[in-house]
Structures are given as C-alpha cells and as structure tokens.
C-alpha cells in the first residue's frame, strides 16, 4: 500500500522476555540483527536511548568514533535515528529521580548525562531528544517539595534547549510506573511546561497510547490536543488492557476501535507528511519463540496500515449526513461495520 508514513521502533522492543518475576527466556540479538529485522519489516527509523548507541561510561575521546560506527550500521541498512532518549533511570545516581532529586549532585548528573545525549544526537544525525521522566515523582508525597520539583524539571529542559539551539525536546508522559505517582503525568501537564521554557517552539510532545490509557485518558483525544498545539512530534503506538502494569501490547490488539480513533485523528490531519514518525513501543509476549519474536512489530505496523485503509474507506458524506441528523447510533454502526470488514 502506498503510504507517506515512516515507522520506527527501539532496540528494546526486540527483547529477551525478562519480566519482574522471571529471567530472560530468549537469546540476545546482536544490534546488527535488530537492524536487519527493521529493514526486512520495512521500518525506516530506530529510536535510541543514549546507551543503546554507546556505553554511558565511554570516555569522551572515544565517543565520536563509537557513534560513527553505529551511524554507519544504520546507513548500511537504509535506516535513520529517530531520537535519543537519555536513560535516566538505571544508574544508582538516578534512584530518587535525578532531575527532581533532593541531592544537588544528582540533579547535576541528570543534566550532564543528558547534554552528552544531545552530543550523541548531533553525531548520529537527529535533532530530537525524548524525555521520559521515569523516576521524576515520589513513592511518598512528603519526600519532595512538588513546586521545587516542577522548577527543577523546567531548569532541566532549559539547560538542554540552551546547550544546543538545534535540538527539540519531546516529553513522553506517563502517570505511574516505575514511580507510584509521577510529576507531570499527562500530555497536558507537559504542554503547560513547554510554554514556560526558554524556547516553546522547540518543546513538544511524544504520546504513547498505553501511557494515556494508564492515565484514564483517550489516546486519540490526547493526540488531537497535542496536534491542536502543533506539538505532536512523535507517537509510541501500542495497546493496554486496563489499568494494570504497562503492557506495551501490539497496536490495536486490545481495543481496535480505540486504535482506529488514533489512526483517524492522525490520518485526518496528514500526520507524518512533515516527516513526523509513527513510532511503536511494543513488547513481544514472553511466550513468543525467539525465531519469530518480531511479529509484534510486524503486526502493529500492519494493523496501523490496515486501519489507515479503513479510514480512507469511510465515506465523509455518509459521516456528515449522520452527524447532521444527529444519528450517532447510525454513525457508530457505520464505524463498527467498517471495523468488522462489512463495509
Ligand atoms: C516506558 C517507555 C520507555 C520510553 C523510552 C523512550 C522503555 O513506559 O515507554 O520505553 O518509550 O524510554 O523514551
Ligand atoms: Mg514509550
């Protein structure tokens, strides 16, 4: 199918299947093998954490060479780097949420590590820095001053925006996990922060479907709201079965109608025609055999493209007629029939 959409995923989406209750169950794939899978499945981009590119402790003198090696591998596979996301949740210095930590030296670590991620982004050829503030929140409310925390988050964003005038920051908000309660838990919260930064024009949003669902919100409305602000700069499409742990299920596999609504919003504004990516953030089931532990990616992409087809088949005049007659029951049946392949 002819499409302008460009797709990406992160190397963590081809994982060994470990979960909090069990060890890895599949062998680790070499990075090159992951790129080969991306190419074969028709993806155009790879999302990176900073240390997916080079180790966090690689000396500065070796960085350029290290990043160039990865860039060459990407080029060889016809792939681009979509974004770099500083991994601010594994190092012991990040335990209290480095950006909002009560310790100054840890807040400093967050900024230094993220400036280095900006350097990596420049070297690998992307302007986009994704900030998932994984541990920026609290286990108990009394442990931090919330207002101070918001100021630290603003200072962090400003430090990066000022460090390199070409980069954009994309906030990827999530209401909980790993923290009990996270600061700036939704798109709307981060949007408000965007307008307070030193450069709102370079401060925007990446929306992950499951994160919106975990916040009890509808991902398509969240996307529409960010689009209305001209700030939906990327997405992490996936699905989520209720208010449980973050599941990262293949797109459209839990609630097809909800997935359709997201595609409908994106398709109707021509999302992606300016180069914005359709990013996936999906996890293979732990039961999936190694040799075919990429079908969650393949399927998510296929389901997205099929839903684009469904959107294009829905007759706008029929929708308009039903809307004008306020026959929303009729409109609902029309959409459901399309989703059942009966139209
Ligand atoms: C967590 C996530 C993360 C981010 C990634 C890039 C591990 O729920 O979605 O995936 O997407 O860190 O920001
Ligand atoms: Mg994500």
mmCIF file of C-alpha atoms and ligand atoms in Angstrom:
data_model
loop_
_atom_site.group_PDB
_atom_site.id
_atom_site.type_symbol
_atom_site.label_atom_id
_atom_site.label_comp_id
_atom_site.label_asym_id
_atom_site.label_seq_id
_atom_site.Cartn_x
_atom_site.Cartn_y
_atom_site.Cartn_z
ATOM 1 C CA UNK A 1 0.000 0.000 0.000
ATOM 2 C CA UNK A 2 1.301 3.443 -0.951
ATOM 3 C CA UNK A 3 1.839 5.469 2.183
ATOM 4 C CA UNK A 4 3.755 8.501 3.386
ATOM 5 C CA UNK A 5 4.082 7.064 6.895
ATOM 6 C CA UNK A 6 7.554 6.286 8.240
ATOM 7 C CA UNK A 7 7.859 3.740 11.038
ATOM 8 C CA UNK A 8 10.357 3.286 13.848
ATOM 9 C CA UNK A 9 10.950 1.187 16.955
ATOM 10 C CA UNK A 10 13.604 0.922 19.655
ATOM 11 C CA UNK A 11 16.130 -1.896 20.128
ATOM 12 C CA UNK A 12 14.436 -2.624 23.495
ATOM 13 C CA UNK A 13 11.385 -3.747 21.511
ATOM 14 C CA UNK A 14 13.343 -6.866 20.483
ATOM 15 C CA UNK A 15 13.925 -8.138 23.987
ATOM 16 C CA UNK A 16 14.813 -11.338 25.763
ATOM 17 C CA UNK A 17 11.467 -11.577 27.550
ATOM 18 C CA UNK A 18 12.549 -10.942 31.149
ATOM 19 C CA UNK A 19 9.796 -9.657 33.446
ATOM 20 C CA UNK A 20 9.829 -8.725 37.145
ATOM 21 C CA UNK A 21 9.142 -12.375 38.019
ATOM 22 C CA UNK A 22 11.308 -14.255 35.580
ATOM 23 C CA UNK A 23 14.678 -14.100 33.841
ATOM 24 C CA UNK A 24 15.383 -13.703 30.119
ATOM 25 C CA UNK A 25 13.867 -16.548 28.110
ATOM 26 C CA UNK A 26 15.229 -15.784 24.640
ATOM 27 C CA UNK A 27 18.811 -15.236 23.479
ATOM 28 C CA UNK A 28 20.051 -11.672 22.966
ATOM 29 C CA UNK A 29 20.111 -10.441 19.412
ATOM 30 C CA UNK A 30 23.153 -8.589 18.107
ATOM 31 C CA UNK A 31 22.436 -4.953 17.299
ATOM 32 C CA UNK A 32 23.095 -5.616 13.598
ATOM 33 C CA UNK A 33 20.487 -8.377 13.623
ATOM 34 C CA UNK A 34 17.937 -5.948 15.049
ATOM 35 C CA UNK A 35 18.681 -3.532 12.221
ATOM 36 C CA UNK A 36 18.298 -6.361 9.727
ATOM 37 C CA UNK A 37 14.875 -7.138 11.178
ATOM 38 C CA UNK A 38 13.915 -3.440 10.959
ATOM 39 C CA UNK A 39 14.949 -3.340 7.313
ATOM 40 C CA UNK A 40 13.172 -6.577 6.407
ATOM 41 C CA UNK A 41 9.958 -5.474 8.103
ATOM 42 C CA UNK A 42 10.000 -2.167 6.196
ATOM 43 C CA UNK A 43 10.843 0.186 9.065
ATOM 44 C CA UNK A 44 12.776 3.367 8.283
ATOM 45 C CA UNK A 45 13.913 4.509 11.715
ATOM 46 C CA UNK A 46 15.391 3.368 15.014
ATOM 47 C CA UNK A 47 14.730 5.023 18.372
ATOM 48 C CA UNK A 48 17.637 5.097 20.795
ATOM 49 C CA UNK A 49 18.423 5.536 24.421
ATOM 50 C CA UNK A 50 21.819 7.214 24.760
ATOM 51 C CA UNK A 51 23.390 3.971 25.954
ATOM 52 C CA UNK A 52 21.803 1.956 23.147
ATOM 53 C CA UNK A 53 24.294 3.854 20.966
ATOM 54 C CA UNK A 54 27.428 3.890 23.156
ATOM 55 C CA UNK A 55 28.019 2.867 26.778
ATOM 56 C CA UNK A 56 27.286 5.610 29.305
ATOM 57 C CA UNK A 57 30.853 5.409 30.622
ATOM 58 C CA UNK A 58 32.632 5.572 27.275
ATOM 59 C CA UNK A 59 35.373 8.220 27.542
ATOM 60 C CA UNK A 60 34.683 11.473 25.664
ATOM 61 C CA UNK A 61 37.694 10.885 23.420
ATOM 62 C CA UNK A 62 36.126 7.687 22.011
ATOM 63 C CA UNK A 63 32.583 8.981 21.608
ATOM 64 C CA UNK A 64 32.827 10.294 18.096
ATOM 65 C CA UNK A 65 34.252 7.030 16.821
ATOM 66 C CA UNK A 66 31.705 4.956 18.750
ATOM 67 C CA UNK A 67 28.736 6.893 17.418
ATOM 68 C CA UNK A 68 30.142 6.894 13.873
ATOM 69 C CA UNK A 69 30.279 3.080 13.950
ATOM 70 C CA UNK A 70 26.580 2.887 14.825
ATOM 71 C CA UNK A 71 25.702 5.554 12.262
ATOM 72 C CA UNK A 72 27.485 3.524 9.587
ATOM 73 C CA UNK A 73 25.495 0.422 10.516
ATOM 74 C CA UNK A 74 22.281 2.466 10.252
ATOM 75 C CA UNK A 75 23.330 3.844 6.858
ATOM 76 C CA UNK A 76 24.189 0.357 5.630
ATOM 77 C CA UNK A 77 20.648 -0.756 6.454
ATOM 78 C CA UNK A 78 18.992 2.356 5.000
ATOM 79 C CA UNK A 79 17.821 3.431 8.461
ATOM 80 C CA UNK A 80 17.804 6.736 10.344
ATOM 81 C CA UNK A 81 17.989 7.524 14.037
ATOM 82 C CA UNK A 82 14.650 8.966 15.124
ATOM 83 C CA UNK A 83 15.614 10.271 18.568
ATOM 84 C CA UNK A 84 17.938 9.913 21.522
ATOM 85 C CA UNK A 85 16.413 9.483 24.990
ATOM 86 C CA UNK A 86 18.799 9.848 27.942
ATOM 87 C CA UNK A 87 18.352 6.775 30.129
ATOM 88 C CA UNK A 88 17.877 8.479 33.481
ATOM 89 C CA UNK A 89 16.546 5.535 35.432
ATOM 90 C CA UNK A 90 19.235 2.817 35.776
ATOM 91 C CA UNK A 91 22.328 4.449 37.213
ATOM 92 C CA UNK A 92 22.391 4.471 41.059
ATOM 93 C CA UNK A 93 22.500 8.277 40.909
ATOM 94 C CA UNK A 94 19.015 8.263 39.368
ATOM 95 C CA UNK A 95 17.316 6.356 42.172
ATOM 96 C CA UNK A 96 15.434 9.372 43.548
ATOM 97 C CA UNK A 97 14.560 10.701 40.084
ATOM 98 C CA UNK A 98 17.715 12.592 39.121
ATOM 99 C CA UNK A 99 16.032 15.733 37.778
ATOM 100 C CA UNK A 100 13.909 16.204 40.910
ATOM 101 C CA UNK A 101 16.310 14.562 43.344
ATOM 102 C CA UNK A 102 16.773 16.256 46.691
ATOM 103 C CA UNK A 103 20.536 15.988 46.097
ATOM 104 C CA UNK A 104 22.125 18.701 44.019
ATOM 105 C CA UNK A 105 24.893 16.464 42.668
ATOM 106 C CA UNK A 106 22.282 14.046 41.296
ATOM 107 C CA UNK A 107 20.376 16.848 39.587
ATOM 108 C CA UNK A 108 23.689 17.889 38.076
ATOM 109 C CA UNK A 109 24.301 14.317 36.904
ATOM 110 C CA UNK A 110 20.950 14.329 35.069
ATOM 111 C CA UNK A 111 21.899 17.479 33.188
ATOM 112 C CA UNK A 112 25.423 16.353 32.344
ATOM 113 C CA UNK A 113 24.297 12.928 31.163
ATOM 114 C CA UNK A 114 21.566 14.489 29.042
ATOM 115 C CA UNK A 115 23.919 17.036 27.476
ATOM 116 C CA UNK A 116 26.018 14.073 26.449
ATOM 117 C CA UNK A 117 22.869 12.533 24.927
ATOM 118 C CA UNK A 118 22.452 15.753 22.934
ATOM 119 C CA UNK A 119 26.039 15.325 21.666
ATOM 120 C CA UNK A 120 25.190 11.771 20.615
ATOM 121 C CA UNK A 121 22.057 13.025 18.843
ATOM 122 C CA UNK A 122 24.100 15.567 16.891
ATOM 123 C CA UNK A 123 26.663 12.944 15.908
ATOM 124 C CA UNK A 124 24.088 10.385 14.807
ATOM 125 C CA UNK A 125 22.031 12.904 12.879
ATOM 126 C CA UNK A 126 18.840 13.652 14.789
ATOM 127 C CA UNK A 127 17.538 16.784 16.489
ATOM 128 C CA UNK A 128 15.050 15.063 18.733
ATOM 129 C CA UNK A 129 15.627 14.352 22.420
ATOM 130 C CA UNK A 130 12.855 12.335 24.064
ATOM 131 C CA UNK A 131 12.418 12.824 27.781
ATOM 132 C CA UNK A 132 10.529 10.093 29.593
ATOM 133 C CA UNK A 133 10.881 11.312 33.196
ATOM 134 C CA UNK A 134 10.824 7.770 34.534
ATOM 135 C CA UNK A 135 11.629 8.404 38.190
ATOM 136 C CA UNK A 136 10.551 12.030 38.458
ATOM 137 C CA UNK A 137 7.900 11.600 41.080
ATOM 138 C CA UNK A 138 7.600 10.131 44.524
ATOM 139 C CA UNK A 139 6.853 6.972 46.442
ATOM 140 C CA UNK A 140 5.627 9.137 49.281
ATOM 141 C CA UNK A 141 4.414 12.695 48.810
ATOM 142 C CA UNK A 142 6.264 14.091 51.807
ATOM 143 C CA UNK A 143 9.682 13.184 50.396
ATOM 144 C CA UNK A 144 9.868 16.089 47.927
ATOM 145 C CA UNK A 145 8.549 19.574 47.519
ATOM 146 C CA UNK A 146 6.354 19.387 44.410
ATOM 147 C CA UNK A 147 6.761 23.040 43.445
ATOM 148 C CA UNK A 148 10.550 22.757 43.675
ATOM 149 C CA UNK A 149 10.324 19.618 41.534
ATOM 150 C CA UNK A 150 8.434 21.422 38.773
ATOM 151 C CA UNK A 151 11.100 24.149 38.829
ATOM 152 C CA UNK A 152 13.858 21.540 38.552
ATOM 153 C CA UNK A 153 12.067 19.971 35.589
ATOM 154 C CA UNK A 154 11.846 23.354 33.884
ATOM 155 C CA UNK A 155 15.515 24.071 34.627
ATOM 156 C CA UNK A 156 16.459 20.689 33.163
ATOM 157 C CA UNK A 157 14.532 21.312 29.926
ATOM 158 C CA UNK A 158 16.025 24.804 29.660
ATOM 159 C CA UNK A 159 19.556 23.539 30.220
ATOM 160 C CA UNK A 160 19.239 21.205 27.234
ATOM 161 C CA UNK A 161 17.474 23.724 24.991
ATOM 162 C CA UNK A 162 20.215 26.246 25.726
ATOM 163 C CA UNK A 163 23.024 23.721 25.312
ATOM 164 C CA UNK A 164 22.175 23.137 21.644
ATOM 165 C CA UNK A 165 19.962 25.577 19.771
ATOM 166 C CA UNK A 166 19.043 22.963 17.155
ATOM 167 C CA UNK A 167 17.523 20.302 19.352
ATOM 168 C CA UNK A 168 13.888 19.763 20.243
ATOM 169 C CA UNK A 169 12.694 18.189 23.495
ATOM 170 C CA UNK A 170 9.759 15.786 23.304
ATOM 171 C CA UNK A 171 8.182 14.927 26.639
ATOM 172 C CA UNK A 172 6.816 11.374 26.857
ATOM 173 C CA UNK A 173 4.496 11.494 29.842
ATOM 174 C CA UNK A 174 3.260 8.585 31.923
ATOM 175 C CA UNK A 175 1.241 8.702 35.147
ATOM 176 C CA UNK A 176 2.906 5.877 37.087
ATOM 177 C CA UNK A 177 5.420 3.016 36.914
ATOM 178 C CA UNK A 178 8.149 2.852 37.971
ATOM 179 C CA UNK A 179 7.040 5.543 40.445
ATOM 180 C CA UNK A 180 3.807 5.395 42.383
ATOM 181 C CA UNK A 181 2.982 8.942 41.310
ATOM 182 C CA UNK A 182 4.850 10.760 38.600
ATOM 183 C CA UNK A 183 5.177 14.522 38.231
ATOM 184 C CA UNK A 184 3.635 15.946 35.041
ATOM 185 C CA UNK A 185 1.686 12.712 34.482
ATOM 186 C CA UNK A 186 -0.022 13.640 31.208
ATOM 187 C CA UNK A 187 0.476 15.415 27.924
ATOM 188 C CA UNK A 188 -1.435 18.457 29.173
ATOM 189 C CA UNK A 189 0.891 18.834 32.129
ATOM 190 C CA UNK A 190 3.974 18.787 29.942
ATOM 191 C CA UNK A 191 2.396 21.119 27.388
ATOM 192 C CA UNK A 192 1.972 23.732 30.082
ATOM 193 C CA UNK A 193 5.655 23.357 30.942
ATOM 194 C CA UNK A 194 6.600 23.694 27.239
ATOM 195 C CA UNK A 195 5.222 27.227 27.197
ATOM 196 C CA UNK A 196 7.372 28.183 30.190
ATOM 197 C CA UNK A 197 10.660 27.030 28.657
ATOM 198 C CA UNK A 198 13.238 29.327 27.106
ATOM 199 C CA UNK A 199 12.055 28.134 23.672
ATOM 200 C CA UNK A 200 8.493 26.828 23.426
ATOM 201 C CA UNK A 201 8.944 26.354 19.670
ATOM 202 C CA UNK A 202 11.421 23.540 20.427
ATOM 203 C CA UNK A 203 9.450 21.979 23.264
ATOM 204 C CA UNK A 204 6.828 19.396 22.360
ATOM 205 C CA UNK A 205 5.275 16.003 22.857
ATOM 206 C CA UNK A 206 5.587 12.292 22.139
ATOM 207 C CA UNK A 207 2.396 10.443 23.065
ATOM 208 C CA UNK A 208 2.406 6.780 23.955
ATOM 209 C CA UNK A 209 -1.043 5.169 23.660
ATOM 210 C CA UNK A 210 -0.622 2.987 26.756
ATOM 211 C CA UNK A 211 0.562 5.903 28.897
ATOM 212 C CA UNK A 212 -2.607 7.863 28.070
ATOM 213 C CA UNK A 213 -4.741 4.807 28.803
ATOM 214 C CA UNK A 214 -2.979 4.317 32.164
ATOM 215 C CA UNK A 215 -3.939 7.912 32.986
ATOM 216 C CA UNK A 216 -7.569 7.040 32.232
ATOM 217 C CA UNK A 217 -7.487 9.203 29.099
ATOM 218 C CA UNK A 218 -8.329 8.511 25.495
ATOM 219 C CA UNK A 219 -5.141 8.431 23.405
ATOM 220 C CA UNK A 220 -6.828 9.859 20.303
ATOM 221 C CA UNK A 221 -8.072 12.914 22.208
ATOM 222 C CA UNK A 222 -4.635 13.322 23.750
ATOM 223 C CA UNK A 223 -3.103 13.230 20.273
ATOM 224 C CA UNK A 224 -5.687 15.662 18.947
ATOM 225 C CA UNK A 225 -4.950 18.085 21.782
ATOM 226 C CA UNK A 226 -1.194 17.985 21.140
ATOM 227 C CA UNK A 227 -1.867 18.415 17.399
ATOM 228 C CA UNK A 228 -4.016 21.446 18.136
ATOM 229 C CA UNK A 229 -0.925 22.949 19.782
ATOM 230 C CA UNK A 230 1.225 21.890 16.772
ATOM 231 C CA UNK A 231 3.220 19.860 19.246
ATOM 232 C CA UNK A 232 2.586 16.217 18.398
ATOM 233 C CA UNK A 233 6.069 15.472 17.176
ATOM 234 C CA UNK A 234 6.058 11.706 17.643
ATOM 235 C CA UNK A 235 3.997 8.797 18.935
ATOM 236 C CA UNK A 236 4.549 5.459 20.627
ATOM 237 C CA UNK A 237 1.684 3.359 19.394
ATOM 238 C CA UNK A 238 0.785 0.273 21.383
ATOM 239 C CA UNK A 239 -2.127 -1.091 23.403
ATOM 240 C CA UNK A 240 -3.005 -1.723 27.010
ATOM 241 C CA UNK A 241 -5.506 -3.976 28.735
ATOM 242 C CA UNK A 242 -6.941 -1.824 31.501
ATOM 243 C CA UNK A 243 -5.289 -0.120 34.450
ATOM 244 C CA UNK A 244 -2.563 -2.673 35.105
ATOM 245 C CA UNK A 245 1.217 -2.630 34.704
ATOM 246 C CA UNK A 246 2.490 -1.066 31.481
ATOM 247 C CA UNK A 247 1.892 -3.792 28.906
ATOM 248 C CA UNK A 248 3.135 -2.392 25.574
ATOM 249 C CA UNK A 249 0.882 -4.782 23.646
ATOM 250 C CA UNK A 250 0.831 -4.716 19.860
ATOM 251 C CA UNK A 251 -1.120 -1.763 18.469
ATOM 252 C CA UNK A 252 -4.846 -2.370 18.129
ATOM 253 C CA UNK A 253 -4.811 -5.806 19.729
ATOM 254 C CA UNK A 254 -6.853 -4.924 22.832
ATOM 255 C CA UNK A 255 -9.279 -2.273 21.629
ATOM 256 C CA UNK A 256 -9.491 -1.988 17.865
ATOM 257 C CA UNK A 257 -11.937 0.894 17.983
ATOM 258 C CA UNK A 258 -9.611 2.894 20.235
ATOM 259 C CA UNK A 259 -6.744 2.190 17.818
ATOM 260 C CA UNK A 260 -8.925 3.204 14.884
ATOM 261 C CA UNK A 261 -9.685 6.505 16.637
ATOM 262 C CA UNK A 262 -5.959 7.242 16.933
ATOM 263 C CA UNK A 263 -5.355 6.473 13.266
ATOM 264 C CA UNK A 264 -8.427 8.543 12.329
ATOM 265 C CA UNK A 265 -7.027 11.584 14.161
ATOM 266 C CA UNK A 266 -3.554 11.173 12.662
ATOM 267 C CA UNK A 267 -4.760 10.427 9.141
ATOM 268 C CA UNK A 268 -7.217 13.336 9.037
ATOM 269 C CA UNK A 269 -4.530 15.942 9.803
ATOM 270 C CA UNK A 270 -1.967 14.389 7.464
ATOM 271 C CA UNK A 271 0.271 13.453 10.382
ATOM 272 C CA UNK A 272 3.708 12.441 9.177
ATOM 273 C CA UNK A 273 3.662 14.459 5.960
ATOM 274 C CA UNK A 274 6.151 16.840 7.595
ATOM 275 C CA UNK A 275 8.421 13.902 8.470
ATOM 276 C CA UNK A 276 7.000 13.044 11.923
ATOM 277 C CA UNK A 277 7.450 9.365 12.703
ATOM 278 C CA UNK A 278 4.976 6.644 13.512
ATOM 279 C CA UNK A 279 6.919 5.154 16.392
ATOM 280 C CA UNK A 280 5.985 1.884 18.034
ATOM 281 C CA UNK A 281 6.774 0.884 21.602
ATOM 282 C CA UNK A 282 5.647 -2.723 21.776
ATOM 283 C CA UNK A 283 6.779 -5.804 23.639
ATOM 284 C CA UNK A 284 6.769 -9.410 22.406
ATOM 285 C CA UNK A 285 4.836 -11.822 24.599
ATOM 286 C CA UNK A 286 7.149 -13.774 26.877
ATOM 287 C CA UNK A 287 5.824 -16.967 25.258
ATOM 288 C CA UNK A 288 6.986 -15.984 21.773
ATOM 289 C CA UNK A 289 9.722 -18.238 20.322
ATOM 290 C CA UNK A 290 12.992 -16.447 19.557
ATOM 291 C CA UNK A 291 12.897 -17.036 15.786
ATOM 292 C CA UNK A 292 9.578 -15.235 15.478
ATOM 293 C CA UNK A 293 9.879 -12.750 18.321
ATOM 294 C CA UNK A 294 9.380 -9.807 15.971
ATOM 295 C CA UNK A 295 5.793 -10.394 14.972
ATOM 296 C CA UNK A 296 4.519 -7.826 17.489
ATOM 297 C CA UNK A 297 6.331 -5.180 15.442
ATOM 298 C CA UNK A 298 5.256 -6.560 12.089
ATOM 299 C CA UNK A 299 1.660 -6.895 13.280
ATOM 300 C CA UNK A 300 1.481 -3.434 14.842
ATOM 301 C CA UNK A 301 2.644 -1.878 11.591
ATOM 302 C CA UNK A 302 0.235 -3.969 9.545
ATOM 303 C CA UNK A 303 -2.698 -3.152 11.835
ATOM 304 C CA UNK A 304 -1.843 0.566 11.629
ATOM 305 C CA UNK A 305 -1.736 0.471 7.828
ATOM 306 C CA UNK A 306 -4.955 -1.552 7.605
ATOM 307 C CA UNK A 307 -6.658 0.991 9.841
ATOM 308 C CA UNK A 308 -5.425 3.751 7.539
ATOM 309 C CA UNK A 309 -7.185 1.866 4.727
ATOM 310 C CA UNK A 310 -10.345 1.606 6.808
ATOM 311 C CA UNK A 311 -10.226 5.370 7.492
ATOM 312 C CA UNK A 312 -9.909 6.077 3.792
ATOM 313 C CA UNK A 313 -12.899 3.853 3.002
ATOM 314 C CA UNK A 314 -15.261 5.658 5.357
ATOM 315 C CA UNK A 315 -17.345 7.966 3.173
ATOM 316 C CA UNK A 316 -17.084 11.539 4.564
ATOM 317 C CA UNK A 317 -20.507 12.401 3.143
ATOM 318 C CA UNK A 318 -22.115 9.496 4.897
ATOM 319 C CA UNK A 319 -20.460 10.606 8.128
ATOM 320 C CA UNK A 320 -21.608 14.184 7.564
ATOM 321 C CA UNK A 321 -25.190 13.096 6.868
ATOM 322 C CA UNK A 322 -25.370 11.002 10.016
ATOM 323 C CA UNK A 323 -23.724 13.737 12.074
ATOM 324 C CA UNK A 324 -26.103 16.393 10.805
ATOM 325 C CA UNK A 325 -29.079 14.165 11.591
ATOM 326 C CA UNK A 326 -27.503 13.619 14.984
ATOM 327 C CA UNK A 327 -27.820 9.901 14.331
ATOM 328 C CA UNK A 328 -24.762 8.944 16.350
ATOM 329 C CA UNK A 329 -26.168 5.433 16.761
ATOM 330 C CA UNK A 330 -26.117 5.170 12.986
ATOM 331 C CA UNK A 331 -22.594 6.596 12.842
ATOM 332 C CA UNK A 332 -21.448 4.113 15.435
ATOM 333 C CA UNK A 333 -22.833 1.179 13.453
ATOM 334 C CA UNK A 334 -21.163 2.530 10.321
ATOM 335 C CA UNK A 335 -17.753 2.613 12.029
ATOM 336 C CA UNK A 336 -18.182 -0.784 13.680
ATOM 337 C CA UNK A 337 -19.236 -2.326 10.369
ATOM 338 C CA UNK A 338 -16.125 -0.911 8.759
ATOM 339 C CA UNK A 339 -14.057 -2.426 11.562
ATOM 340 C CA UNK A 340 -15.778 -5.774 11.038
ATOM 341 C CA UNK A 341 -14.961 -5.588 7.340
ATOM 342 C CA UNK A 342 -18.662 -5.456 6.461
ATOM 343 C CA UNK A 343 -18.351 -2.181 4.565
HETATM 344 C C1 LIG B 1 8.303 3.465 29.317
HETATM 345 C C2 LIG B 1 8.575 3.808 27.920
HETATM 346 C C3 LIG B 1 10.019 3.941 27.559
HETATM 347 C C4 LIG B 1 10.245 5.079 26.593
HETATM 348 C C5 LIG B 1 11.666 5.117 26.125
HETATM 349 C C6 LIG B 1 11.931 6.274 25.217
HETATM 350 C C7 LIG B 1 11.311 1.974 27.743
HETATM 351 O O1 LIG B 1 6.988 3.231 29.576
HETATM 352 O O2 LIG B 1 7.663 3.928 27.143
HETATM 353 O O3 LIG B 1 10.436 2.718 26.989
HETATM 354 O O4 LIG B 1 9.405 4.983 25.491
HETATM 355 O O5 LIG B 1 12.468 5.209 27.230
HETATM 356 O O6 LIG B 1 11.552 7.461 25.786
HETATM 357 MG MG1 LIG B 2 7.368 4.650 25.152
#
